[in-house]
mmCIF file of C-alpha atoms and ligand atoms in Angstrom:
data_model
loop_
_atom_site.group_PDB
_atom_site.id
_atom_site.type_symbol
_atom_site.label_atom_id
_atom_site.label_comp_id
_atom_site.label_asym_id
_atom_site.label_seq_id
_atom_site.Cartn_x
_atom_site.Cartn_y
_atom_site.Cartn_z
ATOM 1 C CA MET A 1 183.306 98.776 74.678
ATOM 2 C CA PRO A 2 185.795 100.862 72.713
ATOM 3 C CA LEU A 3 184.652 104.054 71.055
ATOM 4 C CA VAL A 4 184.496 103.695 67.291
ATOM 5 C CA PHE A 5 184.540 106.645 64.934
ATOM 6 C CA ASP A 6 184.380 106.382 61.145
ATOM 7 C CA ILE A 7 185.504 109.753 59.887
ATOM 8 C CA PRO A 8 185.261 110.526 56.175
ATOM 9 C CA GLY A 9 188.624 111.482 54.719
ATOM 10 C CA TYR A 10 190.381 110.714 57.985
ATOM 11 C CA GLY A 11 189.828 107.059 58.738
ATOM 12 C CA SER A 12 188.507 104.731 61.343
ATOM 13 C CA LEU A 13 189.320 105.140 65.019
ATOM 14 C CA HIS A 14 188.888 102.315 67.514
ATOM 15 C CA LEU A 15 189.713 103.918 70.837
ATOM 16 C CA ALA A 16 190.011 101.766 73.934
ATOM 17 C CA ARG A 17 192.247 103.995 76.044
ATOM 18 C CA LEU A 18 192.603 107.673 76.844
ATOM 19 C CA VAL A 19 195.997 108.905 78.037
ATOM 20 C CA CYS A 20 196.078 112.386 79.577
ATOM 21 C CA ASP A 21 198.672 114.789 80.781
ATOM 22 C CA PHE A 22 197.624 116.443 84.068
ATOM 23 C CA ASN A 23 198.755 120.070 84.518
ATOM 24 C CA GLY A 24 197.654 122.334 81.712
ATOM 25 C CA THR A 25 195.464 119.557 80.321
ATOM 26 C CA LEU A 26 193.117 118.345 83.085
ATOM 27 C CA ALA A 27 194.273 120.691 85.832
ATOM 28 C CA VAL A 28 195.246 124.300 86.407
ATOM 29 C CA ASP A 29 197.845 125.104 89.065
ATOM 30 C CA GLY A 30 197.656 121.506 90.236
ATOM 31 C CA VAL A 31 193.886 121.645 90.791
ATOM 32 C CA LEU A 32 191.527 119.527 88.696
ATOM 33 C CA ALA A 33 189.632 121.830 86.326
ATOM 34 C CA SER A 34 185.924 122.269 86.767
ATOM 35 C CA GLY A 35 183.775 119.640 85.053
ATOM 36 C CA VAL A 36 186.625 117.179 84.641
ATOM 37 C CA ALA A 37 185.783 114.729 87.430
ATOM 38 C CA GLU A 38 182.266 113.946 86.229
ATOM 39 C CA ARG A 39 183.410 113.656 82.624
ATOM 40 C CA LEU A 40 186.139 111.182 83.579
ATOM 41 C CA GLN A 41 183.519 109.147 85.427
ATOM 42 C CA ARG A 42 181.331 108.979 82.348
ATOM 43 C CA LEU A 43 184.185 108.323 79.934
ATOM 44 C CA ALA A 44 185.467 105.447 82.033
ATOM 45 C CA GLU A 45 182.401 103.486 80.943
ATOM 46 C CA ASN A 46 183.970 103.234 77.475
ATOM 47 C CA LEU A 47 187.645 104.065 77.827
ATOM 48 C CA GLU A 48 190.421 102.919 80.121
ATOM 49 C CA ILE A 49 191.841 106.214 81.382
ATOM 50 C CA HIS A 50 195.472 106.863 82.247
ATOM 51 C CA VAL A 51 197.049 110.048 83.561
ATOM 52 C CA VAL A 52 200.791 110.367 83.009
ATOM 53 C CA THR A 53 202.299 113.396 84.649
ATOM 54 C CA GLY A 54 205.427 115.102 85.823
ATOM 55 C CA ASP A 55 203.141 116.324 88.645
ATOM 56 C CA THR A 56 204.738 119.758 88.891
ATOM 57 C CA TYR A 57 202.586 120.665 91.918
ATOM 58 C CA GLY A 58 202.666 117.257 93.625
ATOM 59 C CA THR A 59 198.867 117.107 93.691
ATOM 60 C CA ALA A 60 197.904 114.673 90.935
ATOM 61 C CA ARG A 61 197.269 111.547 93.019
ATOM 62 C CA GLN A 62 195.182 113.426 95.546
ATOM 63 C CA ALA A 63 193.259 115.385 92.903
ATOM 64 C CA LEU A 64 192.379 112.179 91.045
ATOM 65 C CA ALA A 65 191.710 109.996 94.088
ATOM 66 C CA GLY A 66 188.439 108.138 93.808
ATOM 67 C CA LEU A 67 188.199 108.621 90.051
ATOM 68 C CA PRO A 68 188.414 105.659 87.670
ATOM 69 C CA VAL A 69 191.848 106.560 86.336
ATOM 70 C CA ASN A 70 195.274 105.015 86.515
ATOM 71 C CA VAL A 71 197.822 107.630 87.644
ATOM 72 C CA GLN A 72 201.484 107.418 86.735
ATOM 73 C CA VAL A 73 203.767 110.053 88.253
ATOM 74 C CA LEU A 74 207.004 110.377 86.323
ATOM 75 C CA PRO A 75 210.492 111.231 87.497
ATOM 76 C CA GLU A 76 211.855 114.727 86.906
ATOM 77 C CA ARG A 77 213.992 113.778 83.915
ATOM 78 C CA GLY A 78 213.056 112.015 80.698
ATOM 79 C CA GLN A 79 209.343 112.760 80.910
ATOM 80 C CA ALA A 80 208.731 112.963 77.159
ATOM 81 C CA GLU A 81 210.303 109.541 76.722
ATOM 82 C CA ALA A 82 208.387 108.115 79.685
ATOM 83 C CA LYS A 83 205.073 109.405 78.335
ATOM 84 C CA LEU A 84 205.818 107.941 74.924
ATOM 85 C CA ALA A 85 206.753 104.634 76.545
ATOM 86 C CA ALA A 86 203.439 104.596 78.422
ATOM 87 C CA VAL A 87 201.443 105.099 75.225
ATOM 88 C CA SER A 88 203.576 102.576 73.351
ATOM 89 C CA ALA A 89 202.903 99.981 76.034
ATOM 90 C CA LEU A 90 199.164 100.674 75.903
ATOM 91 C CA GLY A 91 198.931 100.250 72.129
ATOM 92 C CA PRO A 92 199.099 103.609 70.328
ATOM 93 C CA ASP A 93 196.604 102.515 67.660
ATOM 94 C CA GLU A 94 193.898 102.292 70.318
ATOM 95 C CA CYS A 95 194.921 105.392 72.260
ATOM 96 C CA ALA A 96 193.716 108.953 72.260
ATOM 97 C CA VAL A 97 196.066 111.388 73.968
ATOM 98 C CA LEU A 98 195.361 114.775 75.552
ATOM 99 C CA GLY A 99 198.260 117.103 76.227
ATOM 100 C CA ASN A 100 199.547 120.641 76.159
ATOM 101 C CA GLY A 101 203.272 120.710 76.840
ATOM 102 C CA ARG A 102 206.549 119.890 75.199
ATOM 103 C CA ASN A 103 206.833 116.671 77.172
ATOM 104 C CA ASP A 104 203.555 115.558 75.536
ATOM 105 C CA VAL A 105 204.778 115.916 71.946
ATOM 106 C CA ALA A 106 206.013 112.375 71.375
ATOM 107 C CA MET A 107 202.937 110.705 72.855
ATOM 108 C CA LEU A 108 200.595 113.063 70.967
ATOM 109 C CA ARG A 109 202.313 112.126 67.725
ATOM 110 C CA ALA A 110 202.349 108.395 68.451
ATOM 111 C CA ALA A 111 198.682 108.028 69.352
ATOM 112 C CA ALA A 112 195.913 107.285 66.881
ATOM 113 C CA LEU A 113 194.364 110.577 67.958
ATOM 114 C CA GLY A 114 196.195 113.478 69.575
ATOM 115 C CA ILE A 115 194.277 116.385 71.071
ATOM 116 C CA ALA A 116 196.050 119.573 72.126
ATOM 117 C CA VAL A 117 194.355 121.392 75.000
ATOM 118 C CA ILE A 118 194.748 125.127 75.384
ATOM 119 C CA GLY A 119 193.965 126.610 78.766
ATOM 120 C CA ALA A 120 195.524 128.986 81.247
ATOM 121 C CA GLU A 121 198.865 127.215 80.992
ATOM 122 C CA GLY A 122 198.967 127.520 77.190
ATOM 123 C CA VAL A 123 199.979 124.990 74.591
ATOM 124 C CA ALA A 124 203.479 124.482 73.223
ATOM 125 C CA PRO A 125 203.586 125.005 69.459
ATOM 126 C CA GLU A 126 205.339 121.657 69.073
ATOM 127 C CA ALA A 127 202.470 119.964 70.922
ATOM 128 C CA LEU A 128 199.975 121.647 68.632
ATOM 129 C CA ALA A 129 201.896 120.532 65.550
ATOM 130 C CA ALA A 130 201.889 116.938 66.822
ATOM 131 C CA SER A 131 198.105 116.937 67.365
ATOM 132 C CA ASP A 132 195.062 116.286 65.204
ATOM 133 C CA LEU A 133 192.906 118.940 66.815
ATOM 134 C CA LEU A 134 193.214 121.865 69.238
ATOM 135 C CA VAL A 135 190.441 122.448 71.765
ATOM 136 C CA PRO A 136 189.814 125.190 74.330
ATOM 137 C CA GLY A 137 190.153 123.579 77.726
ATOM 138 C CA SER A 138 189.652 120.337 79.608
ATOM 139 C CA GLU A 139 185.888 120.138 79.382
ATOM 140 C CA ALA A 140 185.911 120.634 75.614
ATOM 141 C CA ALA A 141 188.642 118.009 75.263
ATOM 142 C CA LEU A 142 186.717 115.366 77.182
ATOM 143 C CA ASP A 143 183.442 116.310 75.516
ATOM 144 C CA LEU A 144 184.912 115.279 72.153
ATOM 145 C CA PHE A 145 184.454 111.706 73.333
ATOM 146 C CA LEU A 146 181.081 112.271 74.990
ATOM 147 C CA LYS A 147 179.611 114.176 72.028
ATOM 148 C CA PRO A 148 181.252 112.264 69.181
ATOM 149 C CA LYS A 149 179.812 114.387 66.392
ATOM 150 C CA ARG A 150 182.165 117.148 67.525
ATOM 151 C CA LEU A 151 185.126 114.936 66.672
ATOM 152 C CA LEU A 152 183.571 113.999 63.371
ATOM 153 C CA ALA A 153 182.950 117.634 62.489
ATOM 154 C CA GLY A 154 186.502 118.660 63.316
ATOM 155 C CA LEU A 155 188.357 115.872 61.568
ATOM 156 C CA ARG A 156 186.353 115.073 58.468
ATOM 157 C CA ALA A 157 187.745 116.254 55.167
HETATM 158 MG MG1 MG B 1 200.959 119.813 80.821
#
């Protein structure tokens, strides 16, 4: 069942998929941030979850093993384009995207909902500008979909 949000002054969101960057978004220094694993488990009941990552630390597959997520590790070059291509193939109108870096900008902009995540690795100003909302950290980002009134409160006009 997709997540449906009707947000006054913003529009209707029908989200079937969540596409996440890994480092700086779900992980710090290549290690999954605290609280992320259980939230991904719960979210997978409603959203198909994809992680698209340059995998700077080479840890993404291991860190996400056993979780209900599809992991795509990208080659060193052309990551922004590859992330955009992944979201385009998944249907941007039904995608929410979480990201923090410059290689997330195009997919954040393309998705129906783009969430910039600010943690220890920071957020690129271009990624912020391409997003609908900025949240402090991985748990807060995932909680937007588990506590939907937060999203409503942040986006309504
Ligand atoms: Mg990142």
